[in-house]
mmCIF file of C-alpha atoms and ligand atoms in Angstrom:
data_model
loop_
_atom_site.group_PDB
_atom_site.id
_atom_site.type_symbol
_atom_site.label_atom_id
_atom_site.label_comp_id
_atom_site.label_asym_id
_atom_site.label_seq_id
_atom_site.Cartn_x
_atom_site.Cartn_y
_atom_site.Cartn_z
ATOM 1 C CA MET A 1 110.761 96.828 165.908
ATOM 2 C CA THR A 2 108.861 96.487 162.583
ATOM 3 C CA ALA A 3 105.985 98.955 162.232
ATOM 4 C CA ALA A 4 102.519 97.439 161.972
ATOM 5 C CA ALA A 5 101.275 97.482 158.365
ATOM 6 C CA ILE A 6 98.043 99.038 159.597
ATOM 7 C CA GLU A 7 97.567 100.694 162.971
ATOM 8 C CA VAL A 8 94.302 102.213 164.077
ATOM 9 C CA ARG A 9 94.278 104.154 167.413
ATOM 10 C CA SER A 10 91.038 105.064 169.142
ATOM 11 C CA VAL A 11 89.336 105.921 165.851
ATOM 12 C CA ARG A 12 85.817 107.246 165.814
ATOM 13 C CA ARG A 13 83.809 108.353 162.800
ATOM 14 C CA THR A 14 80.371 109.903 163.046
ATOM 15 C CA PHE A 15 78.008 111.114 160.293
ATOM 16 C CA ARG A 16 75.422 113.825 160.666
ATOM 17 C CA VAL A 17 72.358 112.786 158.664
ATOM 18 C CA ARG A 18 69.773 115.457 158.003
ATOM 19 C CA GLY A 19 66.272 114.675 159.084
ATOM 20 C CA GLY A 20 63.206 115.241 156.953
ATOM 21 C CA LEU A 21 60.429 117.769 157.538
ATOM 22 C CA LEU A 22 59.125 115.965 160.598
ATOM 23 C CA SER A 23 62.274 114.275 161.870
ATOM 24 C CA ALA A 24 65.322 115.656 163.617
ATOM 25 C CA ASP A 25 68.879 115.341 162.330
ATOM 26 C CA ARG A 26 70.545 112.118 163.346
ATOM 27 C CA ASN A 27 74.047 111.507 164.522
ATOM 28 C CA ILE A 28 75.331 108.170 163.317
ATOM 29 C CA VAL A 29 78.297 106.565 165.045
ATOM 30 C CA ALA A 30 79.679 104.382 162.298
ATOM 31 C CA VAL A 31 83.031 103.534 163.882
ATOM 32 C CA ASP A 32 83.261 103.942 167.662
ATOM 33 C CA ASP A 33 86.652 104.058 169.391
ATOM 34 C CA VAL A 34 88.269 101.266 167.491
ATOM 35 C CA SER A 35 91.919 100.292 167.982
ATOM 36 C CA PHE A 36 93.933 97.490 166.381
ATOM 37 C CA ALA A 37 97.108 96.710 164.573
ATOM 38 C CA VAL A 38 97.761 94.385 161.621
ATOM 39 C CA ALA A 39 101.195 92.789 161.255
ATOM 40 C CA PRO A 40 102.855 92.932 157.792
ATOM 41 C CA GLY A 41 101.940 89.960 155.655
ATOM 42 C CA SER A 42 98.721 89.126 157.540
ATOM 43 C CA VAL A 43 95.109 89.125 156.344
ATOM 44 C CA LEU A 44 92.687 90.734 158.799
ATOM 45 C CA GLY A 45 89.182 89.612 157.912
ATOM 46 C CA VAL A 46 86.406 91.968 159.045
ATOM 47 C CA VAL A 47 82.934 90.596 159.473
ATOM 48 C CA GLY A 48 79.592 91.798 160.858
ATOM 49 C CA GLU A 49 76.075 92.593 159.757
ATOM 50 C CA SER A 50 75.178 95.277 157.235
ATOM 51 C CA GLY A 51 75.707 98.780 158.590
ATOM 52 C CA CYS A 52 78.114 97.770 161.384
ATOM 53 C CA GLY A 53 80.827 100.046 159.998
ATOM 54 C CA LYS A 54 83.048 97.786 157.865
ATOM 55 C CA SER A 55 83.173 99.989 154.811
ATOM 56 C CA THR A 56 83.588 103.137 156.877
ATOM 57 C CA LEU A 57 86.579 101.508 158.568
ATOM 58 C CA ALA A 58 87.948 100.604 155.111
ATOM 59 C CA ARG A 59 87.541 104.193 153.869
ATOM 60 C CA LEU A 60 89.242 105.569 156.999
ATOM 61 C CA ILE A 61 92.230 103.248 156.471
ATOM 62 C CA LEU A 62 92.380 104.167 152.758
ATOM 63 C CA GLY A 63 92.425 107.849 153.743
ATOM 64 C CA LEU A 64 89.261 108.452 151.692
ATOM 65 C CA LEU A 65 87.507 109.682 154.815
ATOM 66 C CA PRO A 66 89.015 111.594 157.773
ATOM 67 C CA PRO A 67 88.336 110.246 161.291
ATOM 68 C CA THR A 68 86.212 112.362 163.616
ATOM 69 C CA SER A 69 88.875 111.545 166.220
ATOM 70 C CA GLY A 70 91.754 109.125 166.607
ATOM 71 C CA GLU A 71 94.763 108.383 164.403
ATOM 72 C CA LEU A 72 95.507 105.896 161.648
ATOM 73 C CA PHE A 73 98.928 104.727 160.528
ATOM 74 C CA VAL A 74 99.929 102.763 157.480
ATOM 75 C CA ASP A 75 103.408 101.330 157.491
ATOM 76 C CA GLY A 76 104.199 103.569 160.465
ATOM 77 C CA GLN A 77 103.104 106.824 158.714
ATOM 78 C CA ARG A 78 100.128 108.855 159.726
ATOM 79 C CA ILE A 79 97.585 108.695 156.948
ATOM 80 C CA THR A 80 96.084 112.154 157.497
ATOM 81 C CA ASP A 81 99.475 113.838 156.985
ATOM 82 C CA MET A 82 100.335 111.805 153.931
ATOM 83 C CA ASP A 83 100.522 113.161 150.422
ATOM 84 C CA ARG A 84 97.866 111.529 148.188
ATOM 85 C CA ARG A 85 100.412 110.111 145.799
ATOM 86 C CA ALA A 86 102.578 108.713 148.572
ATOM 87 C CA ARG A 87 99.503 107.118 150.048
ATOM 88 C CA ALA A 88 98.602 105.526 146.735
ATOM 89 C CA ARG A 89 102.061 103.883 146.644
ATOM 90 C CA LEU A 90 101.429 102.331 150.062
ATOM 91 C CA ILE A 91 97.766 101.331 150.079
ATOM 92 C CA GLN A 92 95.204 100.508 147.420
ATOM 93 C CA PRO A 93 91.584 99.368 147.385
ATOM 94 C CA VAL A 94 89.734 96.591 145.621
ATOM 95 C CA PHE A 95 85.978 97.185 145.910
ATOM 96 C CA GLN A 96 82.963 94.953 145.518
ATOM 97 C CA ASP A 97 81.603 96.120 142.208
ATOM 98 C CA PRO A 98 84.360 96.464 139.591
ATOM 99 C CA PHE A 99 81.858 97.785 137.125
ATOM 100 C CA ALA A 100 81.084 100.790 139.299
ATOM 101 C CA SER A 101 84.765 101.414 140.126
ATOM 102 C CA LEU A 102 86.137 101.198 136.526
ATOM 103 C CA ASN A 103 85.641 104.135 134.177
ATOM 104 C CA PRO A 104 83.366 102.696 131.438
ATOM 105 C CA ARG A 105 84.857 104.948 128.732
ATOM 106 C CA ARG A 106 88.503 104.074 129.346
ATOM 107 C CA ARG A 107 90.305 101.098 127.876
ATOM 108 C CA VAL A 108 91.643 98.526 130.341
ATOM 109 C CA ARG A 109 95.237 99.539 129.547
ATOM 110 C CA ASP A 110 94.564 103.164 130.588
ATOM 111 C CA ILE A 111 92.600 102.183 133.678
ATOM 112 C CA VAL A 112 95.409 99.951 134.924
ATOM 113 C CA GLY A 113 98.168 102.396 134.008
ATOM 114 C CA LEU A 114 96.542 105.500 135.490
ATOM 115 C CA PRO A 115 97.804 105.199 139.117
ATOM 116 C CA LEU A 116 101.362 104.826 137.710
ATOM 117 C CA ALA A 117 101.077 107.686 135.180
ATOM 118 C CA ALA A 118 99.624 109.898 137.919
ATOM 119 C CA GLN A 119 102.728 109.496 139.964
ATOM 120 C CA GLY A 120 104.579 111.485 137.326
ATOM 121 C CA GLY A 121 108.207 110.973 136.157
ATOM 122 C CA VAL A 122 107.441 107.649 134.436
ATOM 123 C CA SER A 123 107.775 107.374 130.645
ATOM 124 C CA ARG A 124 104.878 106.148 128.536
ATOM 125 C CA ALA A 125 106.958 103.124 127.482
ATOM 126 C CA GLU A 126 107.601 102.253 131.115
ATOM 127 C CA VAL A 127 103.883 102.549 131.962
ATOM 128 C CA ALA A 128 103.027 100.346 128.972
ATOM 129 C CA SER A 129 105.484 97.660 129.884
ATOM 130 C CA ARG A 130 104.409 97.616 133.539
ATOM 131 C CA VAL A 131 100.737 97.410 132.466
ATOM 132 C CA ASP A 132 101.535 94.416 130.243
ATOM 133 C CA ALA A 133 103.402 92.693 133.060
ATOM 134 C CA ILE A 134 100.675 93.215 135.672
ATOM 135 C CA LEU A 135 97.878 92.209 133.277
ATOM 136 C CA GLU A 136 99.727 88.968 132.642
ATOM 137 C CA ARG A 137 100.302 88.456 136.344
ATOM 138 C CA VAL A 138 96.573 88.749 137.145
ATOM 139 C CA GLY A 139 95.754 86.285 134.340
ATOM 140 C CA LEU A 140 94.510 88.622 131.626
ATOM 141 C CA ALA A 141 95.713 88.150 128.033
ATOM 142 C CA ARG A 142 97.516 91.173 126.605
ATOM 143 C CA ASP A 143 94.777 91.934 124.081
ATOM 144 C CA MET A 144 92.398 92.519 127.001
ATOM 145 C CA GLY A 145 94.238 95.766 127.459
ATOM 146 C CA ASP A 146 92.445 97.229 124.395
ATOM 147 C CA ARG A 147 88.963 96.425 125.664
ATOM 148 C CA LEU A 148 86.407 98.528 127.512
ATOM 149 C CA PRO A 149 85.068 97.305 130.895
ATOM 150 C CA ALA A 150 81.706 96.447 129.302
ATOM 151 C CA GLN A 151 83.470 93.973 127.019
ATOM 152 C CA LEU A 152 84.711 91.932 129.971
ATOM 153 C CA SER A 153 83.129 89.335 132.248
ATOM 154 C CA GLY A 154 82.609 90.124 135.972
ATOM 155 C CA GLY A 155 85.679 88.046 136.899
ATOM 156 C CA GLN A 156 87.839 89.773 134.223
ATOM 157 C CA ARG A 157 86.718 93.178 135.525
ATOM 158 C CA GLN A 158 87.739 92.271 139.018
ATOM 159 C CA ARG A 159 91.133 91.152 137.652
ATOM 160 C CA VAL A 160 91.491 94.586 136.072
ATOM 161 C CA ALA A 161 90.591 96.239 139.428
ATOM 162 C CA ILE A 162 93.290 94.049 141.123
ATOM 163 C CA ALA A 163 95.890 94.889 138.422
ATOM 164 C CA ARG A 164 95.134 98.590 138.906
ATOM 165 C CA ALA A 165 95.553 98.182 142.676
ATOM 166 C CA LEU A 166 98.851 96.398 142.285
ATOM 167 C CA ILE A 167 100.617 98.363 139.557
ATOM 168 C CA LEU A 168 102.218 100.670 142.134
ATOM 169 C CA ARG A 169 103.362 97.611 144.167
ATOM 170 C CA PRO A 170 101.573 98.816 147.352
ATOM 171 C CA ARG A 171 102.237 97.242 150.768
ATOM 172 C CA ILE A 172 98.599 97.034 151.756
ATOM 173 C CA VAL A 173 95.411 96.210 149.902
ATOM 174 C CA VAL A 174 91.988 96.941 151.372
ATOM 175 C CA CYS A 175 89.479 94.478 149.876
ATOM 176 C CA ASP A 176 85.812 95.480 150.521
ATOM 177 C CA GLU A 177 83.625 92.541 149.548
ATOM 178 C CA PRO A 178 85.914 91.785 146.580
ATOM 179 C CA THR A 179 84.057 88.713 145.408
ATOM 180 C CA SER A 180 80.476 89.360 146.569
ATOM 181 C CA ALA A 181 79.263 90.471 143.127
ATOM 182 C CA LEU A 182 80.763 87.424 141.356
ATOM 183 C CA ASP A 183 79.396 83.995 140.485
ATOM 184 C CA VAL A 184 80.485 81.359 142.993
ATOM 185 C CA SER A 185 82.785 79.559 140.516
ATOM 186 C CA VAL A 186 84.547 82.863 139.679
ATOM 187 C CA GLN A 187 84.794 83.825 143.359
ATOM 188 C CA ALA A 188 87.177 80.944 144.078
ATOM 189 C CA GLN A 189 89.414 81.972 141.169
ATOM 190 C CA ILE A 190 89.644 85.565 142.437
ATOM 191 C CA LEU A 191 90.314 84.444 145.982
ATOM 192 C CA ASN A 192 93.078 82.130 144.815
ATOM 193 C CA LEU A 193 94.553 84.960 142.757
ATOM 194 C CA LEU A 194 94.485 87.314 145.755
ATOM 195 C CA ALA A 195 96.193 84.652 147.917
ATOM 196 C CA GLU A 196 98.927 84.067 145.271
ATOM 197 C CA LEU A 197 99.497 87.790 144.901
ATOM 198 C CA ARG A 198 99.788 88.253 148.645
ATOM 199 C CA ARG A 199 102.564 85.660 148.764
ATOM 200 C CA ASP A 200 104.395 86.945 145.690
ATOM 201 C CA PHE A 201 104.169 90.654 146.530
ATOM 202 C CA ASN A 202 104.371 90.284 150.308
ATOM 203 C CA LEU A 203 101.134 92.131 150.733
ATOM 204 C CA THR A 204 98.984 92.796 153.824
ATOM 205 C CA TYR A 205 95.214 92.617 153.344
ATOM 206 C CA LEU A 206 92.249 94.113 155.215
ATOM 207 C CA PHE A 207 89.553 91.771 153.883
ATOM 208 C CA ILE A 208 85.870 92.674 154.428
ATOM 209 C CA SER A 209 83.292 90.050 153.611
ATOM 210 C CA HIS A 210 79.782 88.994 154.558
ATOM 211 C CA ASN A 211 80.769 85.484 153.673
ATOM 212 C CA LEU A 212 82.224 83.802 156.768
ATOM 213 C CA ALA A 213 83.404 80.744 154.837
ATOM 214 C CA VAL A 214 85.459 83.029 152.600
ATOM 215 C CA VAL A 215 86.901 84.848 155.591
ATOM 216 C CA GLU A 216 87.753 81.580 157.306
ATOM 217 C CA HIS A 217 89.592 80.553 154.103
ATOM 218 C CA VAL A 218 91.635 83.708 153.506
ATOM 219 C CA ALA A 219 92.126 85.528 156.808
ATOM 220 C CA THR A 220 94.924 84.948 159.338
ATOM 221 C CA GLU A 221 93.013 86.953 161.912
ATOM 222 C CA VAL A 222 89.373 88.043 162.147
ATOM 223 C CA ALA A 223 87.708 91.131 163.678
ATOM 224 C CA VAL A 224 83.964 90.977 164.424
ATOM 225 C CA MET A 225 82.250 94.315 164.292
ATOM 226 C CA TYR A 226 78.987 95.228 165.981
ATOM 227 C CA LEU A 227 77.488 98.728 165.875
ATOM 228 C CA GLY A 228 80.821 100.380 165.139
ATOM 229 C CA ARG A 229 82.984 98.453 167.603
ATOM 230 C CA ILE A 230 85.206 95.462 167.297
ATOM 231 C CA VAL A 231 83.681 93.166 169.866
ATOM 232 C CA GLU A 232 85.999 90.232 169.248
ATOM 233 C CA ARG A 233 89.271 89.743 167.464
ATOM 234 C CA ALA A 234 91.243 86.561 167.311
ATOM 235 C CA GLU A 235 93.396 84.361 165.096
ATOM 236 C CA THR A 236 91.125 82.782 162.519
ATOM 237 C CA GLU A 237 91.323 79.230 163.663
ATOM 238 C CA SER A 238 90.680 80.071 167.265
ATOM 239 C CA LEU A 239 87.804 82.454 166.429
ATOM 240 C CA PHE A 240 86.040 79.787 164.349
ATOM 241 C CA ARG A 241 86.806 76.970 166.781
ATOM 242 C CA THR A 242 86.082 78.775 170.081
ATOM 243 C CA PRO A 243 84.160 82.006 169.497
ATOM 244 C CA GLU A 244 83.830 83.800 172.835
ATOM 245 C CA HIS A 245 81.522 86.743 172.194
ATOM 246 C CA PRO A 246 77.794 85.870 172.105
ATOM 247 C CA TYR A 247 77.484 87.897 168.866
ATOM 248 C CA THR A 248 80.317 85.956 167.210
ATOM 249 C CA ARG A 249 78.577 82.790 168.256
ATOM 250 C CA ALA A 250 75.327 83.934 166.677
ATOM 251 C CA LEU A 251 77.144 84.925 163.473
ATOM 252 C CA LEU A 252 78.881 81.578 163.207
ATOM 253 C CA ALA A 253 75.644 79.708 163.926
ATOM 254 C CA SER A 254 74.033 81.670 161.080
ATOM 255 C CA VAL A 255 76.354 80.014 158.548
ATOM 256 C CA LEU A 256 74.204 76.960 158.870
ATOM 257 C CA THR A 257 71.018 78.888 158.034
ATOM 258 C CA PRO A 258 71.912 81.350 155.260
ATOM 259 C CA GLU A 259 69.252 83.446 153.652
ATOM 260 C CA PRO A 260 68.899 81.853 150.200
ATOM 261 C CA GLY A 261 70.208 84.154 147.480
ATOM 262 C CA LEU A 262 70.987 87.029 149.773
ATOM 263 C CA GLY A 263 74.489 86.092 150.824
ATOM 264 C CA VAL A 264 73.746 87.927 154.054
ATOM 265 C CA PRO A 265 73.607 85.730 157.181
ATOM 266 C CA ASP A 266 70.433 85.664 159.154
ATOM 267 C CA VAL A 267 72.011 85.869 162.565
ATOM 268 C CA GLY A 268 68.968 84.352 164.262
ATOM 269 C CA LEU A 269 68.714 87.228 166.741
ATOM 270 C CA GLY A 270 65.337 88.513 165.702
ATOM 271 C CA ASP A 271 64.639 91.410 163.417
ATOM 272 C CA SER A 272 65.374 94.266 165.819
ATOM 273 C CA LEU A 273 68.302 95.399 163.698
ATOM 274 C CA PRO A 274 70.711 97.679 165.571
ATOM 275 C CA ASP A 275 70.522 101.419 164.825
ATOM 276 C CA PRO A 276 73.833 103.301 164.772
ATOM 277 C CA ALA A 277 71.950 106.508 165.500
ATOM 278 C CA ASN A 278 70.614 105.081 168.710
ATOM 279 C CA ILE A 279 73.293 102.927 170.370
ATOM 280 C CA PRO A 280 71.963 100.991 173.424
ATOM 281 C CA SER A 281 73.281 101.794 176.883
ATOM 282 C CA GLY A 282 75.781 99.474 178.603
ATOM 283 C CA CYS A 283 76.803 96.673 176.253
ATOM 284 C CA ARG A 284 75.508 97.749 172.825
ATOM 285 C CA PHE A 285 74.647 94.136 172.031
ATOM 286 C CA HIS A 286 72.448 93.727 175.161
ATOM 287 C CA PRO A 287 68.989 94.054 173.507
ATOM 288 C CA ARG A 288 69.760 91.053 171.324
ATOM 289 C CA CYS A 289 72.099 89.081 173.500
ATOM 290 C CA PRO A 290 70.796 85.624 174.391
ATOM 291 C CA VAL A 291 72.762 85.519 177.667
ATOM 292 C CA VAL A 292 72.335 89.126 178.816
ATOM 293 C CA ILE A 293 72.719 89.799 182.527
ATOM 294 C CA ASP A 294 71.497 92.833 184.411
ATOM 295 C CA ARG A 295 74.911 94.451 184.522
ATOM 296 C CA CYS A 296 75.041 94.529 180.687
ATOM 297 C CA ARG A 297 72.150 97.010 180.450
ATOM 298 C CA HIS A 298 74.034 99.811 182.218
ATOM 299 C CA GLU A 299 77.742 98.972 182.132
ATOM 300 C CA ALA A 300 79.751 98.671 178.918
ATOM 301 C CA PRO A 301 82.167 95.793 179.028
ATOM 302 C CA GLY A 302 85.871 96.515 178.748
ATOM 303 C CA LEU A 303 88.342 94.607 176.565
ATOM 304 C CA THR A 304 89.547 91.304 177.875
ATOM 305 C CA GLN A 305 92.832 90.000 176.540
ATOM 306 C CA ARG A 306 92.522 86.392 175.330
ATOM 307 C CA PRO A 307 95.247 83.961 174.243
ATOM 308 C CA THR A 308 94.969 84.908 170.607
ATOM 309 C CA GLY A 309 93.088 88.206 170.686
ATOM 310 C CA ILE A 310 90.557 90.282 172.559
ATOM 311 C CA VAL A 311 86.879 90.055 173.413
ATOM 312 C CA GLU A 312 84.474 92.681 174.766
ATOM 313 C CA CYS A 313 81.912 90.977 177.002
ATOM 314 C CA HIS A 314 81.313 90.856 180.733
ATOM 315 C CA LEU A 315 81.163 87.082 180.486
ATOM 316 C CA ALA A 316 84.432 86.599 178.613
ATOM 317 C CA PRO A 317 86.732 84.198 180.438
ATOM 318 C CA GLY A 318 88.994 86.419 182.524
ATOM 319 C CA ALA A 319 86.689 89.432 182.469
ATOM 320 C CA ALA A 320 86.084 91.113 185.835
ATOM 321 C CA VAL A 321 82.610 89.874 186.857
ATOM 322 C CA ASN A 322 80.953 87.941 189.656
ATOM 323 C CA LEU A 323 82.515 84.536 189.018
ATOM 324 C CA GLN A 324 79.608 82.417 190.116
ATOM 325 C CA VAL A 325 77.284 84.176 187.768
ATOM 326 C CA LYS A 326 79.783 83.906 185.028
ATOM 327 C CA ASP A 327 80.434 80.170 185.493
ATOM 328 C CA ARG A 328 76.747 79.494 185.255
ATOM 329 C CA LEU A 329 76.295 81.607 182.144
ATOM 330 C CA VAL A 330 79.381 80.481 180.312
ATOM 331 C CA ALA A 331 78.355 76.887 180.924
ATOM 332 C CA GLY A 332 74.968 77.774 179.354
ATOM 333 C CA LEU A 333 76.734 79.418 176.432
ATOM 334 C CA GLY A 334 78.820 76.370 175.825
ATOM 335 C CA ASP A 335 75.644 74.304 175.381
ATOM 336 C CA ARG A 336 74.322 76.515 172.594
HETATM 337 N N1 LIG B 401 78.604 109.078 154.014
HETATM 338 C C1 LIG B 401 77.738 108.684 154.930
HETATM 339 N N2 LIG B 401 76.775 109.506 155.393
HETATM 340 C C2 LIG B 401 75.896 109.119 156.355
HETATM 341 N N3 LIG B 401 75.892 107.915 156.903
HETATM 342 C C3 LIG B 401 76.830 107.030 156.481
HETATM 343 C C4 LIG B 401 77.780 107.360 155.488
HETATM 344 N N4 LIG B 401 78.555 106.240 155.252
HETATM 345 C C5 LIG B 401 78.110 105.314 156.094
HETATM 346 N N5 LIG B 401 77.096 105.736 156.821
HETATM 347 C C6 LIG B 401 76.334 105.000 157.831
HETATM 348 O O1 LIG B 401 77.284 104.458 158.732
HETATM 349 C C7 LIG B 401 76.868 103.140 159.124
HETATM 350 C C8 LIG B 401 77.971 102.162 158.744
HETATM 351 O O2 LIG B 401 77.992 102.060 157.297
HETATM 352 P P1 LIG B 401 79.038 101.138 156.534
HETATM 353 O O3 LIG B 401 78.859 101.388 155.110
HETATM 354 O O4 LIG B 401 80.404 101.367 157.074
HETATM 355 O O5 LIG B 401 78.528 99.679 156.931
HETATM 356 P P2 LIG B 401 78.981 98.282 156.365
HETATM 357 O O6 LIG B 401 79.312 97.419 157.554
HETATM 358 O O7 LIG B 401 79.997 98.427 155.318
HETATM 359 O O8 LIG B 401 77.606 97.707 155.708
HETATM 360 P P3 LIG B 401 77.399 96.735 154.482
HETATM 361 O O9 LIG B 401 77.675 95.380 154.998
HETATM 362 O O10 LIG B 401 75.956 96.918 154.122
HETATM 363 O O11 LIG B 401 78.333 97.175 153.376
HETATM 364 C C9 LIG B 401 75.546 102.866 158.404
HETATM 365 O O12 LIG B 401 74.513 103.201 159.321
HETATM 366 C C10 LIG B 401 75.557 103.844 157.272
HETATM 367 O O13 LIG B 401 74.247 104.212 156.905
HETATM 368 S S1 LIG B 402 78.387 92.024 177.895
HETATM 369 FE FE1 LIG B 402 76.386 91.100 178.342
HETATM 370 S S2 LIG B 402 75.021 91.751 176.705
HETATM 371 FE FE2 LIG B 402 77.111 92.134 176.041
HETATM 372 S S3 LIG B 402 77.645 90.340 174.908
HETATM 373 FE FE3 LIG B 402 78.370 90.030 176.941
HETATM 374 S S4 LIG B 402 76.672 88.963 177.975
HETATM 375 FE FE4 LIG B 402 75.827 89.834 176.095
HETATM 376 MG MG1 LIG B 403 80.081 97.921 153.309
#
């Protein structure tokens, strides 16, 4: 059996945040008992409001952050046991702001070649020729190699970040909001480039974005996060056509009413933003859920298997619940 490209098993990550003079320390649950697997060659889109744990999940998968509990595997190998250089050959990041992630004092050629040079045992000539090849592959002219990041446009900088991520020919690329800092016209070029590279290099992507239209375009499967948990996961087409979790429905509805200029969906669920230091009892979405039932306030829903994924809601078709109540409520949901 082929190993999953990424496998996350019961992973939890908490942060202890020190309180001020008058406030107590807070324990933030950023990722809460999350499990999933991504098949080689797929693109798992991860969506959810700010603070729901997307970047923490990305950093856990990249091995930049250890889990508080649980295990993570990349290409069948446990990340926590993996040597840093071996991990770099398997999995690489592309972050939102290439300006922040590129050393401003280094020339593009050195930035892109560094992961390869750091592996050791590669001649300077070999590094130089692989840098030239990957720069060309991401659409940067060779003379760009002599420039500093400040001498490039936003789109060119993100191409440099992609070249640096790909020079080791990794199997997996974790993209955390890779186009959010770019102009709309440039976003499409970068998304097309990422799609081409995935095909050519047989890559698997974890693709985090606030922009649902982008996720619908690039992802083969989508995970919806809420307060540290994946509350629904499904193949992209089915998630966008028949979302089953009330939160997914609210997110998708928000596409029609975006906050101008913010790029962050207004999910239309009021302004009682969830607090990861104070996770509600029962279903963690219950204070905002438009179809909450009494049971939701004290009993956390389990996972229900659906034809193309999973959903975590007492009212999900197939979930164990009083069927009459469910029929009534699901009919109501369908009308929304
Ligand atoms: N190093 C840290 N120390 C303390 N708290 C943290 C740390 N990193 C993340 N958090 C907290 O964990 C929660 C999840 O953060 P995370 O950055 O993963 O969210 P996100 O979904 O990526 O949000 P955004 O969409 O704004 O990027 C937030 O409440 C955040 O404040
Ligand atoms: S379990 Fe209850 S509160 Fe949670 S999403 Fe489903 S209906 Fe809403
Ligand atoms: Mg983030």
